[in-house]
Short mmCIF file of C-alpha atoms in Angstrom, two decimals:
data_model
loop_
_atom_site.label_atom_id
_atom_site.label_comp_id
_atom_site.label_asym_id
_atom_site.label_seq_id
_atom_site.Cartn_x
_atom_site.Cartn_y
_atom_site.Cartn_z
CA UNK A 1 -0.03 0.00 0.01
CA UNK A 2 1.32 3.50 -0.95
CA UNK A 3 1.20 6.17 1.95
CA UNK A 4 -1.83 7.69 0.29
CA UNK A 5 -3.73 4.48 0.27
CA UNK A 6 -2.92 4.06 3.95
CA UNK A 7 -4.36 7.58 4.78
CA UNK A 8 -7.41 6.85 2.79
CA UNK A 9 -8.13 3.58 4.53
CA UNK A 10 -7.51 5.30 8.06
CA UNK A 11 -9.92 8.08 6.94
CA UNK A 12 -12.67 5.66 5.83
CA UNK A 13 -12.41 3.66 8.97
CA UNK A 14 -12.59 6.78 11.21
CA UNK A 15 -15.36 8.51 9.24
CA UNK A 16 -17.61 5.30 8.89
CA UNK A 17 -17.05 4.48 12.75
CA UNK A 18 -15.33 1.22 12.12
CA UNK A 19 -12.54 2.26 14.37
CA UNK A 20 -14.86 3.44 17.04
CA UNK A 21 -12.75 6.81 17.20
CA UNK A 22 -15.39 8.80 19.20
CA UNK A 23 -16.26 5.94 21.72
CA UNK A 24 -12.69 5.30 22.69
CA UNK A 25 -11.66 8.95 22.57
CA UNK A 26 -14.36 9.80 25.22
CA UNK A 27 -13.37 6.73 27.50
CA UNK A 28 -9.68 7.80 27.38
CA UNK A 29 -10.36 11.50 27.96
CA UNK A 30 -12.62 10.66 30.99
CA UNK A 31 -9.89 8.45 32.48
CA UNK A 32 -7.00 10.71 31.87
CA UNK A 33 -8.94 13.84 33.05
CA UNK A 34 -10.35 11.97 36.24
CA UNK A 35 -7.19 10.37 37.39
CA UNK A 36 -5.02 13.52 36.42
CA UNK A 37 -7.51 15.72 38.15
CA UNK A 38 -7.43 13.55 41.27
CA UNK A 39 -3.66 13.78 41.29
CA UNK A 40 -3.84 17.60 41.12
CA UNK A 41 -6.20 18.14 43.63
CA UNK A 42 -4.04 16.07 46.14
CA UNK A 43 -0.98 18.07 45.13
CA UNK A 44 -2.80 21.36 45.41
CA UNK A 45 -4.20 20.37 48.90
CA UNK A 46 -0.62 19.58 49.88
CA UNK A 47 0.62 23.01 48.41
CA UNK A 48 -2.20 24.72 50.34
CA UNK A 49 -1.34 23.03 53.70
CA UNK A 50 2.36 24.16 53.17
CA UNK A 51 1.31 27.91 52.49
CA UNK A 52 -0.84 27.71 55.60
CA UNK A 53 2.07 26.50 57.64
CA UNK A 54 4.15 29.10 56.46
CA UNK A 55 1.49 32.03 56.64
CA UNK A 56 0.89 31.08 60.34
CA UNK A 57 4.45 31.64 61.11
CA UNK A 58 5.07 27.92 62.01
CA UNK A 59 8.33 27.85 59.73
CA UNK A 60 9.60 30.53 61.96
CA UNK A 61 12.21 29.25 64.75
CA UNK A 62 13.32 31.39 67.58
CA UNK A 63 16.34 31.00 69.96
CA UNK A 64 15.64 32.93 73.14
CA UNK A 65 18.79 33.78 75.15
CA UNK A 66 18.53 37.21 76.56
CA UNK A 67 21.84 39.24 76.30
CA UNK A 68 23.48 36.53 74.41
CA UNK A 69 22.44 36.85 70.77
CA UNK A 70 25.08 38.19 68.18
CA UNK A 71 23.20 40.44 65.82
CA UNK A 72 25.77 40.00 62.96
CA UNK A 73 25.82 36.19 63.44
CA UNK A 74 22.06 36.03 63.39
CA UNK A 75 21.56 38.31 60.43
CA UNK A 76 24.27 36.21 58.60
CA UNK A 77 22.14 33.14 58.82
CA UNK A 78 19.81 34.49 55.96
CA UNK A 79 22.88 33.40 53.60
CA UNK A 80 22.59 29.99 54.60
CA UNK A 81 20.74 27.65 52.07
CA UNK A 82 17.01 27.19 53.19
CA UNK A 83 17.05 30.12 55.37
CA UNK A 84 14.79 32.68 53.84
CA UNK A 85 15.20 35.45 56.37
CA UNK A 86 16.89 36.00 59.73
CA UNK A 87 16.90 38.79 62.34
CA UNK A 88 17.29 39.54 65.91
CA UNK A 89 15.07 41.36 68.41
CA UNK A 90 15.46 42.85 71.95
CA UNK A 91 13.06 44.85 74.15
CA UNK A 92 13.33 48.62 73.75
CA UNK A 93 14.15 50.83 76.72
CA UNK A 94 11.29 53.16 75.82
CA UNK A 95 7.63 53.15 74.61
CA UNK A 96 5.87 55.29 72.08
CA UNK A 97 2.99 57.51 73.36
CA UNK A 98 0.96 58.47 70.29
CA UNK A 99 -0.63 62.00 70.75
CA UNK A 100 -3.94 60.56 69.26
CA UNK A 101 -3.87 58.24 72.26
CA UNK A 102 -2.03 60.08 74.97
CA UNK A 103 -3.28 57.51 77.57
CA UNK A 104 -1.80 54.65 75.88
CA UNK A 105 1.65 53.40 75.00
CA UNK A 106 3.01 51.28 72.19
CA UNK A 107 6.01 48.89 73.54
CA UNK A 108 9.10 49.46 71.30
CA UNK A 109 11.05 46.40 70.29
CA UNK A 110 14.67 46.98 68.63
CA UNK A 111 15.14 44.73 65.71
CA UNK A 112 17.92 44.22 63.18
CA UNK A 113 17.13 45.09 59.51
CA UNK A 114 16.43 41.47 58.55
CA UNK A 115 13.59 40.94 61.10
CA UNK A 116 10.68 42.57 59.05
CA UNK A 117 11.46 40.04 56.30
CA UNK A 118 11.07 37.36 58.68
CA UNK A 119 7.47 38.59 59.39
CA UNK A 120 6.96 38.95 55.67
CA UNK A 121 6.74 42.63 55.72
CA UNK A 122 7.94 45.12 52.97
CA UNK A 123 9.51 48.48 54.29
CA UNK A 124 9.24 51.42 52.00
CA UNK A 125 11.42 53.72 53.98
CA UNK A 126 13.09 54.33 57.32
CA UNK A 127 11.09 54.65 60.39
CA UNK A 128 8.96 52.43 62.66
CA UNK A 129 7.14 49.45 61.90
CA UNK A 130 3.65 48.98 63.51
CA UNK A 131 1.67 45.91 64.14
CA UNK A 132 -1.58 45.74 62.23
CA UNK A 133 -3.52 46.08 65.49
CA UNK A 134 -1.55 49.16 66.42
CA UNK A 135 -1.69 50.67 62.92
CA UNK A 136 -5.60 50.18 62.99
CA UNK A 137 -5.80 51.56 66.32
CA UNK A 138 -3.91 54.76 65.25
CA UNK A 139 -5.59 54.77 61.78
CA UNK A 140 -2.23 55.09 59.96
CA UNK A 141 -0.62 53.38 57.14
CA UNK A 142 2.88 52.82 55.59
CA UNK A 143 4.25 56.52 54.72
CA UNK A 144 2.13 58.14 57.28
CA UNK A 145 3.54 60.40 59.97
CA UNK A 146 3.00 59.17 63.64
CA UNK A 147 2.99 62.12 66.20
CA UNK A 148 4.23 61.00 69.54
CA UNK A 149 4.93 62.95 72.83
CA UNK A 150 8.69 62.74 71.99
CA UNK A 151 8.97 63.15 68.26
CA UNK A 152 7.43 62.69 64.79
CA UNK A 153 8.14 59.17 63.26
CA UNK A 154 7.47 57.91 59.89
CA UNK A 155 5.42 54.55 59.62
CA UNK A 156 7.81 52.50 57.31
CA UNK A 157 5.51 49.50 57.30
CA UNK A 158 2.90 47.39 58.95
CA UNK A 159 3.23 43.74 59.71
CA UNK A 160 0.65 40.96 60.51
CA UNK A 161 0.65 39.26 63.70
CA UNK A 162 -2.76 37.57 64.13
CA UNK A 163 -3.73 35.63 67.10
CA UNK A 164 -3.66 32.19 65.38
CA UNK A 165 -1.69 30.59 68.02
CA UNK A 166 1.64 32.12 67.52
CA UNK A 167 3.75 33.39 70.63
CA UNK A 168 2.23 36.54 71.90
CA UNK A 169 4.35 39.82 72.42
CA UNK A 170 4.26 41.42 68.89
CA UNK A 171 0.47 41.76 68.46
CA UNK A 172 0.49 45.48 69.62
CA UNK A 173 4.01 46.74 69.28
CA UNK A 174 6.28 49.04 67.20
CA UNK A 175 9.50 47.58 65.71
CA UNK A 176 12.38 49.95 65.45
CA UNK A 177 15.25 48.70 63.07
CA UNK A 178 18.90 49.38 64.53
CA UNK A 179 22.40 48.38 63.40
CA UNK A 180 23.62 48.58 67.05
CA UNK A 181 26.27 45.81 67.56
CA UNK A 182 25.15 45.26 71.21
CA UNK A 183 23.90 41.75 72.19
CA UNK A 184 20.32 41.13 71.57
CA UNK A 185 17.70 38.75 73.32
CA UNK A 186 16.30 36.52 70.42
CA UNK A 187 17.26 35.31 66.88
CA UNK A 188 14.48 34.37 64.58
CA UNK A 189 14.86 32.50 61.50
CA UNK A 190 12.31 31.68 58.80
CA UNK A 191 13.42 28.38 57.39
CA UNK A 192 11.97 26.46 54.63
CA UNK A 193 11.77 23.52 54.21
CA UNK A 194 11.79 22.64 57.87
CA UNK A 195 15.02 21.08 58.79
CA UNK A 196 16.36 19.12 61.93
CA UNK A 197 19.72 21.07 61.46
CA UNK A 198 17.84 24.20 62.68
CA UNK A 199 18.91 23.95 66.37
CA UNK A 200 22.70 23.74 65.50
CA UNK A 201 22.35 26.47 63.14
CA UNK A 202 20.96 28.80 65.75
CA UNK A 203 23.43 27.81 68.41
CA UNK A 204 25.97 29.55 66.09
CA UNK A 205 24.39 32.89 67.07
CA UNK A 206 25.12 32.69 70.78
CA UNK A 207 27.68 34.89 72.42
CA UNK A 208 29.95 33.47 75.32
CA UNK A 209 27.89 33.35 78.67
CA UNK A 210 29.18 35.95 80.94
CA UNK A 211 28.01 38.14 84.05
CA UNK A 212 25.95 40.44 81.48
CA UNK A 213 23.63 37.59 80.35
CA UNK A 214 20.45 36.80 82.17
CA UNK A 215 21.74 33.48 83.21
CA UNK A 216 18.73 31.63 81.59
CA UNK A 217 19.43 28.69 79.48
CA UNK A 218 18.93 29.34 75.61
CA UNK A 219 15.32 28.09 74.57
CA UNK A 220 14.66 26.98 71.16
CA UNK A 221 11.08 27.45 70.26
CA UNK A 222 8.60 27.41 67.15
CA UNK A 223 6.83 30.81 66.70
CA UNK A 224 3.59 28.75 66.25
CA UNK A 225 3.18 25.04 66.86
CA UNK A 226 -0.66 24.71 66.28
CA UNK A 227 0.02 23.15 62.89
CA UNK A 228 2.72 20.84 64.03
CA UNK A 229 6.40 21.08 64.82
CA UNK A 230 7.40 20.38 61.11
CA UNK A 231 6.00 20.05 57.64
CA UNK A 232 7.62 17.10 55.55
CA UNK A 233 6.19 17.94 52.26
CA UNK A 234 8.35 15.82 50.41
CA UNK A 235 7.18 12.59 52.43
CA UNK A 236 3.67 13.54 52.12
CA UNK A 237 3.95 14.21 48.37
CA UNK A 238 5.78 10.84 47.93
CA UNK A 239 3.33 8.98 50.01
CA UNK A 240 0.19 10.15 48.14
CA UNK A 241 -1.95 7.53 46.83
CA UNK A 242 -2.75 9.54 43.63
CA UNK A 243 0.91 9.19 42.65
CA UNK A 244 -0.06 5.95 41.33
CA UNK A 245 -2.53 7.77 38.73
CA UNK A 246 -0.21 7.74 35.58
CA UNK A 247 0.29 3.87 36.05
CA UNK A 248 -3.41 3.48 36.34
CA UNK A 249 -3.94 5.40 33.20
CA UNK A 250 -1.05 3.53 31.45
CA UNK A 251 -2.76 0.16 32.57
CA UNK A 252 -6.29 1.20 31.33
CA UNK A 253 -4.90 2.71 28.02
CA UNK A 254 -3.12 -0.44 27.42
CA UNK A 255 -6.46 -2.33 27.89
CA UNK A 256 -8.33 0.08 25.65
CA UNK A 257 -5.61 -0.14 22.87
CA UNK A 258 -5.75 -3.86 22.92
CA UNK A 259 -9.57 -4.00 22.86
CA UNK A 260 -9.72 -1.59 19.90
CA UNK A 261 -7.58 -4.13 17.97
CA UNK A 262 -9.19 -7.30 19.29
CA UNK A 263 -12.87 -5.90 18.36
CA UNK A 264 -11.65 -5.87 14.73
CA UNK A 265 -9.74 -9.02 14.52
CA UNK A 266 -11.94 -10.55 11.99
CA UNK A 267 -11.34 -7.61 9.33
CA UNK A 268 -7.75 -7.28 10.26
CA UNK A 269 -7.07 -11.05 9.75
CA UNK A 270 -9.03 -10.99 6.50
CA UNK A 271 -6.76 -7.99 5.17
CA UNK A 272 -3.77 -10.22 6.09
CA UNK A 273 -5.43 -13.19 4.39
CA UNK A 274 -6.16 -10.96 1.18
CA UNK A 275 -2.51 -10.06 0.71
CA UNK A 276 -2.00 -6.84 2.86
CA UNK A 277 1.47 -6.84 4.33
CA UNK A 278 1.71 -6.80 8.09
CA UNK A 279 3.76 -3.51 7.85
CA UNK A 280 1.10 -1.78 5.92
CA UNK A 281 -1.86 -2.98 8.00
CA UNK A 282 0.29 -2.13 11.29
CA UNK A 283 0.42 1.40 9.99
CA UNK A 284 -3.18 1.64 9.55
CA UNK A 285 -3.71 0.35 13.09
CA UNK A 286 -1.28 2.75 14.56
CA UNK A 287 -2.78 5.81 12.82
CA UNK A 288 -6.34 4.75 13.76
CA UNK A 289 -5.17 4.49 17.35
CA UNK A 290 -3.68 7.87 17.13
CA UNK A 291 -6.88 9.21 15.84
CA UNK A 292 -8.55 8.85 19.16
CA UNK A 293 -5.49 8.80 21.52
CA UNK A 294 -4.11 12.17 20.33
CA UNK A 295 -7.18 14.34 20.70
CA UNK A 296 -8.32 12.75 24.00
CA UNK A 297 -4.92 13.22 25.66
CA UNK A 298 -4.39 16.63 24.41
CA UNK A 299 -7.81 17.63 25.60
CA UNK A 300 -7.35 16.37 29.01
CA UNK A 301 -3.92 17.73 29.35
CA UNK A 302 -5.14 21.19 28.27
CA UNK A 303 -7.95 20.87 30.83
CA UNK A 304 -5.53 20.01 33.54
CA UNK A 305 -3.18 22.65 32.73
CA UNK A 306 -5.75 25.36 32.44
CA UNK A 307 -7.54 24.48 35.65
CA UNK A 308 -4.30 24.36 37.60
CA UNK A 309 -3.05 27.78 36.32
CA UNK A 310 -6.29 29.46 37.13
CA UNK A 311 -6.67 27.95 40.41
CA UNK A 312 -4.21 30.33 42.30
CA UNK A 313 -1.75 27.45 43.15
CA UNK A 314 1.46 29.34 43.99
CA UNK A 315 3.45 26.14 42.58
CA UNK A 316 1.04 25.81 39.61
CA UNK A 317 3.87 24.86 37.12
CA UNK A 318 5.04 21.87 39.19
CA UNK A 319 1.50 20.86 39.77
CA UNK A 320 0.52 21.01 36.13
CA UNK A 321 3.64 19.05 35.27
CA UNK A 322 2.64 16.19 37.77
CA UNK A 323 -0.95 16.23 36.49
CA UNK A 324 0.26 16.04 32.77
CA UNK A 325 1.95 12.90 33.44
CA UNK A 326 -1.17 11.15 33.20
CA UNK A 327 -1.67 12.51 29.72
CA UNK A 328 1.79 11.04 28.72
CA UNK A 329 0.65 7.76 30.05
CA UNK A 330 -2.73 8.13 28.33
CA UNK A 331 -0.78 8.47 25.01
CA UNK A 332 1.57 5.56 25.38
CA UNK A 333 -0.82 3.19 27.07
CA UNK A 334 -3.26 2.69 24.14
CA UNK A 335 -0.28 2.58 21.56
CA UNK A 336 1.41 -0.24 23.56
CA UNK A 337 -2.01 -2.12 23.76
CA UNK A 338 -2.69 -1.78 20.05
CA UNK A 339 0.68 -3.04 19.26
CA UNK A 340 0.03 -6.01 21.58
CA UNK A 341 -3.31 -6.61 20.04
CA UNK A 342 -1.94 -6.42 16.54
CA UNK A 343 1.02 -8.77 17.27
CA UNK A 344 -1.47 -11.33 18.70
CA UNK A 345 -3.74 -11.17 15.65
CA UNK A 346 -2.82 -13.81 13.21
CA UNK A 347 -4.00 -14.63 9.78
CA UNK A 348 -4.22 -18.38 10.37
CA UNK A 349 -6.83 -17.77 13.17
CA UNK A 350 -9.17 -16.05 10.76
CA UNK A 351 -11.84 -18.84 10.82
CA UNK A 352 -11.70 -19.12 14.57
CA UNK A 353 -12.18 -15.34 14.85
CA UNK A 354 -15.19 -15.59 12.57
CA UNK A 355 -16.56 -18.31 14.67
CA UNK A 356 -16.02 -16.73 18.04
CA UNK A 357 -17.68 -13.49 16.82
#
């Protein structure tokens, strides 16, 4: 058969419904889309859980050692792999007394320049950084001027510190960045993913114990432990049941491909009996399999990618790649199954096929 004759044969089988293109395409698309969507939903749930863990401050580890934290060493931790931000804090010696609320004071906490980043706060200029509660009480926002009994301060930023289980103390406060090299009381690091090496890492910020220290043993704590002490995303991802979705699609695809050929074993064996070469007939079978495999998998893959991209997933690219693996399996499975079915179709079994039908 010439290439043109092969294409004509394929076209006739598809248009006439002999190859059952629409039926197999719909079944394969449903399988790929269903299992692929299940895997995407599972991965997105894990991603959302990781985001909640970080948003709650659970990824922030603190080392409390009054008078023993080296601010330079603490700030330097930000350059360590896995540490997203690091900063030191200590209680200020004064409080702010806003003129708008002369009967109230705002505790001042001195911090190193990296601490606002630990709290995921962007600073637009030099000045004080207020908690959301303090800013709402004073009706100010970043860039506003804050009149106090002592001076006028610029509000450089506003940080969120909700009552969601995190350690109290910064819910109503003003952070004042400083480059003073004197000892601080605590070192905070935002480390992701969580690591068992964190304690040893934070110990490097301790100054030698002397008479100026408070005499209390250093305490390593998690800023918010309500969501667990650690988030092992890699283990959860590897242990998810839907990781087997591509293999399930592959197995079902092999079965569909094999069935599509076995249902036509009589005409295929007849064609071989009439003198059609196995190579030409194999080309027809492969092209007819592609006629329903290709559109089904492309449609499912596009649906998965679009749904993932529009779903607000911060890790949409990786999630879409994981989900699209089912589409790859959906393409490979039917082709393998049709090859298997065609190889097992024999001309000498023509009369048996006819009888069995």
